[in-house]
Amino acid sequence: MPVKKRPVKTPIRSLVAAIMLFEILAFLLIAMHPDRQETEMLQAISLALYMPALCWFSTMILPKFLPADRLLMALMNFLCGVGVVILYSMLPEKGTKQAMFYGLGLMVMVVCILVVRIIRSWRMLCWLIIPAGLGLLLLPLLFGSWQDGAKNWVSVPFLGSFQPSEVVKLMLLVVLAYFFSAHRTLLQMTPAIIFTGGCLGLLMLQRDLGTALMYYFTAIILFYAASGNVPLTVAGLGGGAGAAVVGYNMFAHVKVRVAMWRNPWSDALGKGYQIIQALLAIGSGGLVGVGLGLGQPRVIPAYYTDFVFAVICEQFGILFGICVVAVYVVIIVRGISLALRSRRSFLALLALGCTSLLGVQTFVIIGGVIKLIPLTGITMPFISYGGTSMLSCMGLMGFLQGISSRVREDLEQDIEMAGAREGAGVA
């Protein structure tokens, strides 16, 4: 079906212009820093052109050829822009790589949009996804190495390291959405439940408890949305609580994280050092921050991955940090709205799954950084450094954009049919 051109609303144009202006000024400010080498200065100036160009193209040009929700696109570009700016101000090499991942992520997003728009029957694909997903999660156990208490990374010659669980979460959403939408009884949902259980078991063996938590809560949310079965949903939550207790007793690093969450000052120079420094960074930033590239972010060991939110609050201020959280909230609300407006149960559950996964991941990492809950080692969507994380988050956004285009098609068909009926009635 040909894409119908729609006028771009002024608020969207203004939002995109504000995001582009933020990126241009931020990179020019970084380039003018007196300690920057000439190469880094030229790179910053190049990024001052590259990042706004990608933002403008993906938000204003791409939707003319491929239907997309411009508000979702703009908010995603803002988060990616903040991530690249923060990373480049601290580590130019990683910031440049993150900008490259951003460009690749937009390609992945386009592919996911096309997948949702083109594929109409998911049955055979889901039966292929199940063994492929389990096989990917086996790779770290067979070929990975232990890092920070977990074994969830795999090194590929000439390509670097990647985290299979980030790819599998896209597969999990498709399988859950298909089996929970096409089959309503517990027995008919069994393939998706077994696949989820297998993924969780492999993640437990990898000791990647943060990702397991995301998978589990997303599956529970989708199960309840599809079945409305309160007793089984409560039983599932109870089983998750029991698994958390077992994990606490089995894994020493989990006990350490819980202990440091309760009182990090008991080992201020050891296990509690990181969370204490993160809280101090947030406090030292105040409401408006100490300034881009200033402060002491490097005193936090994982400042460019797990604790990047603390760096954002230190450099840009708590008010800016609240704005970042608000952007995530708007994305989640927009995703839920798509789920409610979708006529096909598969698309509705897929939209809800993407939204739930992003919401749970955001809450878990930000909650851990501000000491609301025990810290788990996951990334902050679209912002933390990491190619696999960026590509998977862009894939989730691609699913949402594809669903948005399908919802728009249904609405336009209704309008055409209503017009045809009205015309026939007049005749």
Short mmCIF file of C-alpha atoms in Angstrom, two decimals:
data_model
loop_
_atom_site.label_atom_id
_atom_site.label_comp_id
_atom_site.label_asym_id
_atom_site.label_seq_id
_atom_site.Cartn_x
_atom_site.Cartn_y
_atom_site.Cartn_z
CA MET A 1 0.00 0.00 0.00
CA PRO A 2 1.47 3.42 -0.94
CA VAL A 3 2.47 5.65 1.90
CA LYS A 4 0.18 8.65 2.25
CA LYS A 5 2.04 11.85 2.96
CA ARG A 6 0.95 13.62 6.10
CA PRO A 7 1.82 17.17 7.11
CA VAL A 8 4.43 17.31 9.84
CA LYS A 9 3.08 19.05 12.90
CA THR A 10 4.97 22.11 14.13
CA PRO A 11 5.63 20.68 17.64
CA ILE A 12 7.50 17.74 16.09
CA ARG A 13 9.58 20.08 13.95
CA SER A 14 10.35 22.22 16.99
CA LEU A 15 11.30 19.16 19.04
CA VAL A 16 13.63 17.86 16.32
CA ALA A 17 15.19 21.31 15.94
CA ALA A 18 15.80 21.48 19.70
CA ILE A 19 17.44 18.04 19.71
CA MET A 20 19.66 18.97 16.77
CA LEU A 21 20.64 22.27 18.41
CA PHE A 22 21.51 20.43 21.64
CA GLU A 23 23.76 18.00 19.75
CA ILE A 24 25.48 20.72 17.71
CA LEU A 25 26.20 22.94 20.72
CA ALA A 26 27.33 19.99 22.86
CA PHE A 27 29.87 18.72 20.35
CA LEU A 28 31.15 22.22 19.56
CA LEU A 29 31.61 22.80 23.29
CA ILE A 30 33.56 19.55 23.53
CA ALA A 31 35.68 20.53 20.52
CA MET A 32 36.61 23.88 22.10
CA HIS A 33 37.93 22.27 25.29
CA PRO A 34 41.58 23.36 25.67
CA ASP A 35 42.78 19.84 26.53
CA ARG A 36 41.41 18.30 23.34
CA GLN A 37 43.87 17.05 20.77
CA GLU A 38 43.46 18.21 17.19
CA THR A 39 42.19 14.80 16.07
CA GLU A 40 39.57 14.72 18.83
CA MET A 41 38.53 18.29 18.01
CA LEU A 42 37.97 17.39 14.34
CA GLN A 43 36.04 14.29 15.36
CA ALA A 44 33.80 16.36 17.63
CA ILE A 45 33.10 18.82 14.80
CA SER A 46 32.29 15.89 12.50
CA LEU A 47 29.89 14.48 15.09
CA ALA A 48 28.29 17.94 15.36
CA LEU A 49 27.24 17.39 11.73
CA TYR A 50 26.73 13.61 11.75
CA MET A 51 24.41 13.27 14.76
CA PRO A 52 21.94 16.07 13.81
CA ALA A 53 21.91 14.78 10.22
CA LEU A 54 20.87 11.30 11.39
CA CYS A 55 18.27 12.81 13.71
CA TRP A 56 16.76 14.91 10.91
CA PHE A 57 16.84 12.09 8.36
CA SER A 58 15.28 9.45 10.62
CA THR A 59 12.58 11.75 12.02
CA MET A 60 11.65 13.99 9.09
CA ILE A 61 12.72 12.20 5.89
CA LEU A 62 12.44 8.45 6.56
CA PRO A 63 8.71 8.57 7.54
CA LYS A 64 7.94 9.96 4.07
CA PHE A 65 9.02 6.64 2.55
CA LEU A 66 8.37 4.25 5.45
CA PRO A 67 5.50 5.01 7.86
CA ALA A 68 6.77 5.77 11.36
CA ASP A 69 5.73 7.50 14.55
CA ARG A 70 7.71 10.75 14.43
CA LEU A 71 7.34 11.44 18.17
CA LEU A 72 8.77 8.04 19.09
CA MET A 73 11.55 8.57 16.57
CA ALA A 74 12.44 12.00 17.96
CA LEU A 75 12.51 10.80 21.57
CA MET A 76 14.70 7.84 20.62
CA ASN A 77 17.09 10.16 18.77
CA PHE A 78 17.28 12.43 21.82
CA LEU A 79 18.31 9.54 24.08
CA CYS A 80 20.88 8.32 21.57
CA GLY A 81 22.22 11.84 21.21
CA VAL A 82 22.60 12.22 24.98
CA GLY A 83 24.45 8.90 25.11
CA VAL A 84 26.93 9.79 22.37
CA VAL A 85 27.53 13.28 23.80
CA ILE A 86 28.21 11.98 27.32
CA LEU A 87 30.44 9.14 26.11
CA TYR A 88 32.46 11.35 23.77
CA SER A 89 33.01 13.96 26.47
CA MET A 90 34.64 11.28 28.65
CA LEU A 91 36.05 8.74 26.18
CA PRO A 92 36.26 10.04 22.58
CA GLU A 93 37.06 6.59 21.20
CA LYS A 94 33.99 4.99 22.79
CA GLY A 95 31.84 7.96 21.88
CA THR A 96 32.84 7.62 18.23
CA LYS A 97 32.06 3.90 18.28
CA GLN A 98 28.71 4.57 19.90
CA ALA A 99 27.90 7.01 17.10
CA MET A 100 28.68 4.25 14.60
CA PHE A 101 26.46 1.83 16.54
CA TYR A 102 23.74 4.48 16.39
CA GLY A 103 23.93 4.57 12.59
CA LEU A 104 23.91 0.76 12.37
CA GLY A 105 21.02 0.70 14.83
CA LEU A 106 18.92 2.86 12.52
CA MET A 107 19.47 0.25 9.80
CA VAL A 108 18.40 -2.52 12.19
CA MET A 109 15.33 -0.45 13.05
CA VAL A 110 14.38 -0.14 9.38
CA VAL A 111 14.77 -3.92 8.94
CA CYS A 112 12.51 -4.57 11.94
CA ILE A 113 9.91 -2.12 10.57
CA LEU A 114 9.88 -4.00 7.27
CA VAL A 115 9.67 -7.37 9.04
CA VAL A 116 6.55 -6.32 10.94
CA ARG A 117 4.99 -4.78 7.82
CA ILE A 118 5.76 -7.63 5.42
CA ILE A 119 5.43 -10.86 7.43
CA ARG A 120 1.83 -11.91 7.91
CA SER A 121 2.29 -15.49 9.14
CA TRP A 122 4.70 -16.02 12.02
CA ARG A 123 4.13 -19.70 12.76
CA MET A 124 7.07 -21.26 10.90
CA LEU A 125 9.40 -18.41 11.85
CA CYS A 126 8.63 -18.88 15.56
CA TRP A 127 9.42 -22.61 15.37
CA LEU A 128 12.78 -21.67 13.86
CA ILE A 129 13.41 -18.92 16.40
CA ILE A 130 13.05 -21.23 19.43
CA PRO A 131 16.11 -23.48 18.75
CA ALA A 132 18.08 -20.55 17.35
CA GLY A 133 17.49 -18.49 20.50
CA LEU A 134 18.48 -21.32 22.83
CA GLY A 135 21.56 -21.96 20.70
CA LEU A 136 22.63 -18.33 20.96
CA LEU A 137 22.28 -18.37 24.75
CA LEU A 138 24.45 -21.50 24.88
CA LEU A 139 27.36 -19.71 23.21
CA PRO A 140 28.57 -17.80 26.30
CA LEU A 141 28.53 -21.00 28.38
CA LEU A 142 30.60 -22.79 25.75
CA PHE A 143 32.94 -20.06 24.55
CA GLY A 144 32.51 -17.07 26.88
CA SER A 145 34.60 -15.93 29.83
CA TRP A 146 33.62 -14.74 33.32
CA GLN A 147 33.36 -10.98 33.72
CA ASP A 148 32.00 -9.14 36.77
CA GLY A 149 30.48 -12.34 38.13
CA ALA A 150 28.67 -13.29 34.89
CA LYS A 151 29.48 -15.24 31.74
CA ASN A 152 27.34 -13.55 29.13
CA TRP A 153 29.72 -12.26 26.45
CA VAL A 154 31.13 -14.01 23.38
CA SER A 155 34.14 -12.83 21.38
CA VAL A 156 33.93 -13.14 17.59
CA PRO A 157 37.14 -12.81 15.53
CA PHE A 158 37.34 -9.53 13.55
CA LEU A 159 33.99 -8.37 14.98
CA GLY A 160 34.65 -8.07 18.72
CA SER A 161 32.44 -9.09 21.61
CA PHE A 162 28.67 -9.30 21.67
CA GLN A 163 26.01 -10.29 24.18
CA PRO A 164 23.70 -13.01 22.77
CA SER A 165 20.98 -12.29 25.34
CA GLU A 166 20.43 -8.86 23.75
CA VAL A 167 19.62 -10.52 20.43
CA VAL A 168 17.51 -13.26 22.01
CA LYS A 169 15.24 -10.78 23.76
CA LEU A 170 13.89 -9.74 20.34
CA MET A 171 13.29 -13.42 19.53
CA LEU A 172 11.60 -13.97 22.88
CA LEU A 173 9.14 -11.16 22.27
CA VAL A 174 8.12 -12.53 18.89
CA VAL A 175 7.63 -16.07 20.25
CA LEU A 176 5.65 -14.88 23.28
CA ALA A 177 3.48 -12.55 21.21
CA TYR A 178 2.69 -15.27 18.65
CA PHE A 179 1.88 -18.16 20.98
CA PHE A 180 0.05 -16.01 23.51
CA SER A 181 -2.07 -14.41 20.77
CA ALA A 182 -2.79 -17.44 18.60
CA HIS A 183 -3.45 -19.84 21.47
CA ARG A 184 -5.46 -19.06 24.56
CA THR A 185 -5.20 -22.22 26.68
CA LEU A 186 -2.23 -22.98 28.91
CA LEU A 187 -1.46 -26.14 26.95
CA GLN A 188 -1.37 -24.25 23.68
CA MET A 189 0.94 -21.65 25.21
CA THR A 190 3.37 -24.37 26.29
CA PRO A 191 5.99 -23.85 23.50
CA ALA A 192 6.43 -20.19 24.50
CA ILE A 193 6.50 -21.06 28.20
CA ILE A 194 9.12 -23.79 27.63
CA PHE A 195 11.21 -21.41 25.49
CA THR A 196 11.04 -18.75 28.21
CA GLY A 197 11.98 -21.29 30.88
CA GLY A 198 14.92 -22.50 28.79
CA CYS A 199 16.15 -18.93 28.29
CA LEU A 200 15.86 -18.21 32.02
CA GLY A 201 17.70 -21.41 32.91
CA LEU A 202 20.58 -20.59 30.58
CA LEU A 203 20.75 -17.03 31.93
CA MET A 204 20.90 -18.38 35.47
CA LEU A 205 23.81 -20.62 34.44
CA GLN A 206 25.50 -17.53 33.00
CA ARG A 207 24.66 -15.71 36.27
CA ASP A 208 23.17 -12.91 34.19
CA LEU A 209 20.42 -12.23 36.69
CA GLY A 210 19.59 -8.73 35.45
CA THR A 211 18.67 -9.95 31.98
CA ALA A 212 16.80 -12.91 33.48
CA LEU A 213 14.75 -10.44 35.53
CA MET A 214 13.83 -8.50 32.36
CA TYR A 215 12.85 -11.66 30.50
CA TYR A 216 10.76 -12.96 33.40
CA PHE A 217 8.75 -9.84 34.13
CA THR A 218 8.10 -9.26 30.42
CA ALA A 219 6.80 -12.83 30.05
CA ILE A 220 4.56 -12.44 33.11
CA ILE A 221 3.11 -9.16 31.81
CA LEU A 222 2.38 -10.67 28.39
CA PHE A 223 0.87 -13.82 29.93
CA TYR A 224 -1.53 -11.79 32.03
CA ALA A 225 -2.42 -9.49 29.14
CA ALA A 226 -3.17 -12.49 26.89
CA SER A 227 -4.96 -14.77 29.35
CA GLY A 228 -6.27 -12.54 32.14
CA ASN A 229 -5.58 -15.48 34.45
CA VAL A 230 -4.99 -13.87 37.87
CA PRO A 231 -4.23 -17.06 39.89
CA LEU A 232 -1.55 -18.26 37.45
CA THR A 233 -0.08 -14.78 37.17
CA VAL A 234 0.17 -14.50 40.97
CA ALA A 235 1.65 -18.00 41.06
CA GLY A 236 4.20 -16.90 38.47
CA LEU A 237 5.15 -13.87 40.54
CA GLY A 238 5.48 -16.11 43.58
CA GLY A 239 7.70 -18.48 41.63
CA GLY A 240 9.85 -15.54 40.58
CA ALA A 241 10.20 -14.44 44.19
CA GLY A 242 11.23 -17.97 45.12
CA ALA A 243 13.79 -18.03 42.30
CA ALA A 244 15.17 -14.70 43.57
CA VAL A 245 15.67 -16.21 47.04
CA VAL A 246 17.39 -19.25 45.52
CA GLY A 247 19.64 -16.99 43.44
CA TYR A 248 20.49 -14.96 46.53
CA ASN A 249 21.59 -18.08 48.41
CA MET A 250 23.43 -19.61 45.44
CA PHE A 251 25.46 -16.68 44.11
CA ALA A 252 27.92 -14.79 46.29
CA HIS A 253 27.92 -11.68 44.09
CA VAL A 254 24.15 -11.33 44.56
CA LYS A 255 24.59 -11.34 48.34
CA VAL A 256 27.25 -8.66 47.98
CA ARG A 257 24.98 -6.46 45.85
CA VAL A 258 22.11 -6.76 48.30
CA ALA A 259 24.42 -5.99 51.22
CA MET A 260 25.83 -2.93 49.43
CA TRP A 261 22.30 -1.79 48.60
CA ARG A 262 21.39 -1.94 52.27
CA ASN A 263 24.56 -0.24 53.52
CA PRO A 264 27.32 0.61 51.02
CA TRP A 265 29.26 2.47 53.71
CA SER A 266 30.05 -0.83 55.42
CA ASP A 267 32.70 -1.35 52.70
CA ALA A 268 33.14 2.17 51.36
CA LEU A 269 36.53 1.51 49.73
CA GLY A 270 35.64 -1.93 48.44
CA LYS A 271 32.36 -3.39 47.23
CA GLY A 272 30.37 -0.27 48.13
CA TYR A 273 32.78 2.15 46.46
CA GLN A 274 30.96 2.29 43.12
CA ILE A 275 27.46 3.01 44.41
CA ILE A 276 28.78 5.59 46.88
CA GLN A 277 30.66 7.44 44.15
CA ALA A 278 27.56 7.36 41.94
CA LEU A 279 25.43 8.91 44.69
CA LEU A 280 28.08 11.53 45.35
CA ALA A 281 28.24 12.35 41.64
CA ILE A 282 24.47 12.83 41.48
CA GLY A 283 24.57 15.03 44.57
CA SER A 284 27.53 17.10 43.36
CA GLY A 285 25.73 17.87 40.10
CA GLY A 286 22.91 19.63 41.93
CA LEU A 287 19.92 20.82 39.94
CA VAL A 288 21.75 22.16 36.88
CA GLY A 289 25.00 20.15 36.84
CA VAL A 290 28.67 21.04 36.85
CA GLY A 291 28.93 21.28 33.06
CA LEU A 292 29.58 19.00 30.10
CA GLY A 293 32.94 17.25 30.38
CA LEU A 294 33.49 18.48 33.95
CA GLY A 295 33.19 16.69 37.28
CA GLN A 296 34.86 13.43 38.24
CA PRO A 297 32.97 10.67 36.37
CA ARG A 298 36.01 8.40 36.13
CA VAL A 299 36.00 7.72 39.87
CA ILE A 300 32.99 5.47 39.15
CA PRO A 301 34.45 2.23 37.71
CA ALA A 302 31.48 1.50 35.35
CA TYR A 303 30.80 5.14 34.52
CA TYR A 304 30.16 4.59 30.80
CA THR A 305 27.94 1.48 31.12
CA ASP A 306 25.93 0.69 34.27
CA PHE A 307 26.35 4.10 35.93
CA VAL A 308 26.00 6.46 32.98
CA PHE A 309 22.84 7.95 34.54
CA ALA A 310 24.93 9.18 37.48
CA VAL A 311 27.28 10.90 35.01
CA ILE A 312 24.32 12.54 33.25
CA CYS A 313 23.06 13.92 36.55
CA GLU A 314 26.53 15.13 37.54
CA GLN A 315 27.24 16.97 34.28
CA PHE A 316 23.75 18.15 33.28
CA GLY A 317 22.02 18.21 36.65
CA ILE A 318 19.18 16.41 38.38
CA LEU A 319 16.57 18.40 36.44
CA PHE A 320 18.00 17.11 33.17
CA GLY A 321 18.09 13.61 34.63
CA ILE A 322 14.39 13.90 35.45
CA CYS A 323 13.76 15.01 31.86
CA VAL A 324 15.57 11.90 30.60
CA VAL A 325 13.37 9.72 32.82
CA ALA A 326 10.31 11.61 31.51
CA VAL A 327 11.35 10.77 27.93
CA TYR A 328 11.41 7.08 28.82
CA VAL A 329 7.96 7.45 30.40
CA VAL A 330 6.55 9.07 27.25
CA ILE A 331 8.00 6.27 25.11
CA ILE A 332 6.39 3.69 27.40
CA VAL A 333 3.02 5.47 27.34
CA ARG A 334 3.22 5.75 23.55
CA GLY A 335 3.99 2.04 23.27
CA ILE A 336 1.06 1.10 25.49
CA SER A 337 -1.17 3.33 23.37
CA LEU A 338 -0.04 1.42 20.27
CA ALA A 339 -0.88 -1.87 21.98
CA LEU A 340 -4.36 -0.63 22.87
CA ARG A 341 -5.02 0.64 19.32
CA SER A 342 -3.79 -2.53 17.58
CA ARG A 343 -6.58 -4.70 16.21
CA ARG A 344 -4.50 -7.83 15.82
CA SER A 345 -3.70 -9.54 19.10
CA PHE A 346 -0.19 -10.47 17.90
CA LEU A 347 0.70 -6.85 17.18
CA ALA A 348 -0.89 -5.70 20.44
CA LEU A 349 1.14 -8.19 22.49
CA LEU A 350 4.32 -7.44 20.56
CA ALA A 351 3.89 -3.71 21.23
CA LEU A 352 3.19 -4.40 24.90
CA GLY A 353 6.22 -6.70 25.09
CA CYS A 354 8.58 -4.12 23.57
CA THR A 355 7.23 -1.45 25.90
CA SER A 356 7.41 -3.68 28.97
CA LEU A 357 10.97 -4.74 28.23
CA LEU A 358 12.13 -1.15 27.79
CA GLY A 359 10.25 -0.09 30.92
CA VAL A 360 11.60 -2.89 33.12
CA GLN A 361 15.16 -2.38 31.84
CA THR A 362 15.01 1.37 32.48
CA PHE A 363 13.54 0.98 35.95
CA VAL A 364 16.03 -1.71 36.98
CA ILE A 365 19.15 0.21 35.92
CA ILE A 366 18.09 3.69 37.09
CA GLY A 367 16.62 2.25 40.29
CA GLY A 368 19.93 0.51 40.97
CA VAL A 369 22.00 3.64 40.32
CA ILE A 370 19.95 5.81 42.70
CA LYS A 371 19.89 2.99 45.29
CA LEU A 372 16.15 2.42 45.03
CA ILE A 373 16.71 -1.31 44.41
CA PRO A 374 19.80 -3.55 44.40
CA LEU A 375 22.02 -2.91 41.40
CA THR A 376 22.03 -5.38 38.49
CA GLY A 377 24.44 -5.29 35.58
CA ILE A 378 22.32 -4.18 32.64
CA THR A 379 22.57 -1.22 30.29
CA MET A 380 20.53 1.97 30.14
CA PRO A 381 18.53 1.77 26.88
CA PHE A 382 19.91 3.88 24.00
CA ILE A 383 22.45 5.64 26.27
CA SER A 384 24.92 3.18 27.85
CA TYR A 385 27.95 2.19 25.80
CA GLY A 386 27.55 -1.08 23.94
CA GLY A 387 26.91 -2.08 20.35
CA THR A 388 24.72 -5.11 21.04
CA SER A 389 22.58 -3.17 23.49
CA MET A 390 22.14 -0.29 21.05
CA LEU A 391 21.19 -2.58 18.16
CA SER A 392 18.69 -4.55 20.25
CA CYS A 393 17.04 -1.39 21.58
CA MET A 394 16.79 -0.06 18.03
CA GLY A 395 15.24 -3.39 17.07
CA LEU A 396 12.59 -2.92 19.76
CA MET A 397 11.90 0.56 18.43
CA GLY A 398 11.66 -0.89 14.91
CA PHE A 399 8.98 -3.32 16.08
CA LEU A 400 7.04 -0.44 17.62
CA GLN A 401 7.37 1.65 14.47
CA GLY A 402 6.22 -1.25 12.31
CA ILE A 403 3.20 -1.77 14.55
CA SER A 404 2.46 1.96 14.39
CA SER A 405 2.40 1.81 10.60
CA ARG A 406 0.06 -1.21 10.65
CA VAL A 407 -2.28 0.59 13.05
CA ARG A 408 -2.27 3.62 10.76
CA GLU A 409 -3.09 1.42 7.75
CA ASP A 410 -6.07 -0.06 9.57
CA LEU A 411 -7.34 3.40 10.47
CA GLU A 412 -6.99 4.65 6.89
CA GLN A 413 -8.85 1.60 5.59
CA ASP A 414 -11.67 2.31 8.04
CA ILE A 415 -11.86 5.91 6.86
CA GLU A 416 -11.96 4.80 3.20
CA MET A 417 -14.66 2.19 3.91
CA ALA A 418 -16.72 4.71 5.88
CA GLY A 419 -16.40 7.17 3.02
CA ALA A 420 -17.44 4.50 0.54
CA ARG A 421 -20.50 3.57 2.62
CA GLU A 422 -21.44 7.21 3.00
CA GLY A 423 -21.12 7.73 -0.74
CA ALA A 424 -23.22 4.63 -1.45
CA GLY A 425 -25.86 5.86 0.98
CA VAL A 426 -26.05 9.24 -0.71
CA ALA A 427 -26.30 7.60 -4.09
#
